[in-house]
Amino acid sequence: MSHHHHSEQADPAWTAVDAYVESLLIPADPALEMAQRDADAAGMPPIAVSPAQGKMLMLLAMALRAERVLEIGTLAGCSTIWLGRGVAARNGRVVTLEHDPAHARVARANIERAGLSGTVEVIQGAALETLPTVGAHVGGPFDLIFIDADKESYAAYLDWSIRLSRPGTMIIADNVVREGAVLDETHTDPRAQGARAFNSALARDPRVEATIVQTVGCKKWDGFAMAVVK
Ligand code: SAH
Ligand code: DHB
Ligand code: MG
């Protein structure tokens, strides 16, 4: 497959394997199912993390014993709920940044229904405007940061994330492969250019050690960047 080919649908086998993984490892989850239903009802794009990906975020928060988590890009709060579950046992906190007021409203309701309103704070506003204030909300550096908002600003979000970190903080960024579009330096999609600029910034930043892992599944062909702050 050339990297200029863009499939409209995930490969059926990739989607079937995601269904298999969910049936094995991810029990029925009313709070998340209702969150996704309300996201769809509100006309949000179907771009939340898959359950398998969301559970990975929860497991990372657990393994890191995270007490302070930052998310950039909330949508309906699906990834936020997973992150909240990953910190709740330690009374940790998740701060999540969302520009769209309608998204923030739906997310707050979903988070409340998931029993996480004491764990999660949704800050509505453009992340580049609210990031200077988030440190004051949690009183210490973040242990885990998930970047998943507008791809055009990812490089700036990386810089902010590192500034809000300590040595050992893990930074995860979603959608940095984009069906291979990041290989194309002349790609016309600004989201592909944003991911490409992020990946370059990640590679040359002396403050982090990083990799990128490709993924396939119900979210098609994409990938996560993973970095640890030195
Ligand atoms: N993390 C979510 C998906 C996020 S989709 C999940 O996996 O469930 C990306 C979100 O980023 C959208 O809700 C969009 O409104 C938001 N966004 C876009 N630009 C933004 C900005 N400048 N600041 C904060 N959020 C932004
Ligand atoms: C898009 C954004 C996402 O965060 C995602 O996980 C998938 C797709 C997008 O804007 O195309
Ligand atoms: Mg994403």
mmCIF file with all atom_site columns, C-alpha atoms and ligand atoms in Angstrom, residues 47-49 146-149 151 154 174-175 219 222, ligand 3:
data_model
loop_
_atom_site.group_PDB
_atom_site.id
_atom_site.type_symbol
_atom_site.label_atom_id
_atom_site.label_alt_id
_atom_site.label_comp_id
_atom_site.label_asym_id
_atom_site.label_entity_id
_atom_site.label_seq_id
_atom_site.pdbx_PDB_ins_code
_atom_site.Cartn_x
_atom_site.Cartn_y
_atom_site.Cartn_z
_atom_site.occupancy
_atom_site.B_iso_or_equiv
_atom_site.pdbx_formal_charge
_atom_site.auth_seq_id
_atom_site.auth_comp_id
_atom_site.auth_asym_id
_atom_site.auth_atom_id
_atom_site.pdbx_PDB_model_num
ATOM   1  C  CA . ILE A 1 47  ? -12.148 9.855  17.202 1.00 0.00 ? 47  ILE A CA 1
ATOM   2  C  CA . ALA A 1 48  ? -11.983 8.881  20.880 1.00 0.00 ? 48  ALA A CA 1
ATOM   3  C  CA . VAL A 1 49  ? -9.383  6.326  21.889 1.00 0.00 ? 49  VAL A CA 1
ATOM   4  C  CA . PHE A 1 146 ? -1.558  12.633 27.095 1.00 0.00 ? 146 PHE A CA 1
ATOM   5  C  CA . ILE A 1 147 ? -1.476  14.928 24.049 1.00 0.00 ? 147 ILE A CA 1
ATOM   6  C  CA . ASP A 1 148 ? -4.527  14.458 21.803 1.00 0.00 ? 148 ASP A CA 1
ATOM   7  C  CA . ALA A 1 149 ? -5.874  17.891 20.735 1.00 0.00 ? 149 ALA A CA 1
ATOM   8  C  CA . LYS A 1 151 ? -2.431  18.304 15.661 1.00 0.00 ? 151 LYS A CA 1
ATOM   9  C  CA . TYR A 1 154 ? 1.416   19.360 18.943 1.00 0.00 ? 154 TYR A CA 1
ATOM   10 C  CA . ASP A 1 174 ? -1.870  10.144 19.848 1.00 0.00 ? 174 ASP A CA 1
ATOM   11 C  CA . ASN A 1 175 ? -2.148  10.123 16.058 1.00 0.00 ? 175 ASN A CA 1
ATOM   12 C  CA . LYS A 1 219 ? -8.920  3.504  14.532 1.00 0.00 ? 219 LYS A CA 1
ATOM   13 C  CA . ASP A 1 222 ? -1.929  5.326  13.247 1.00 0.00 ? 222 ASP A CA 1
HETATM 14 MG MG . MG  B 2 .   ? -6.534  10.972 19.064 1.00 0.00 ? 3   MG  B MG 1
#
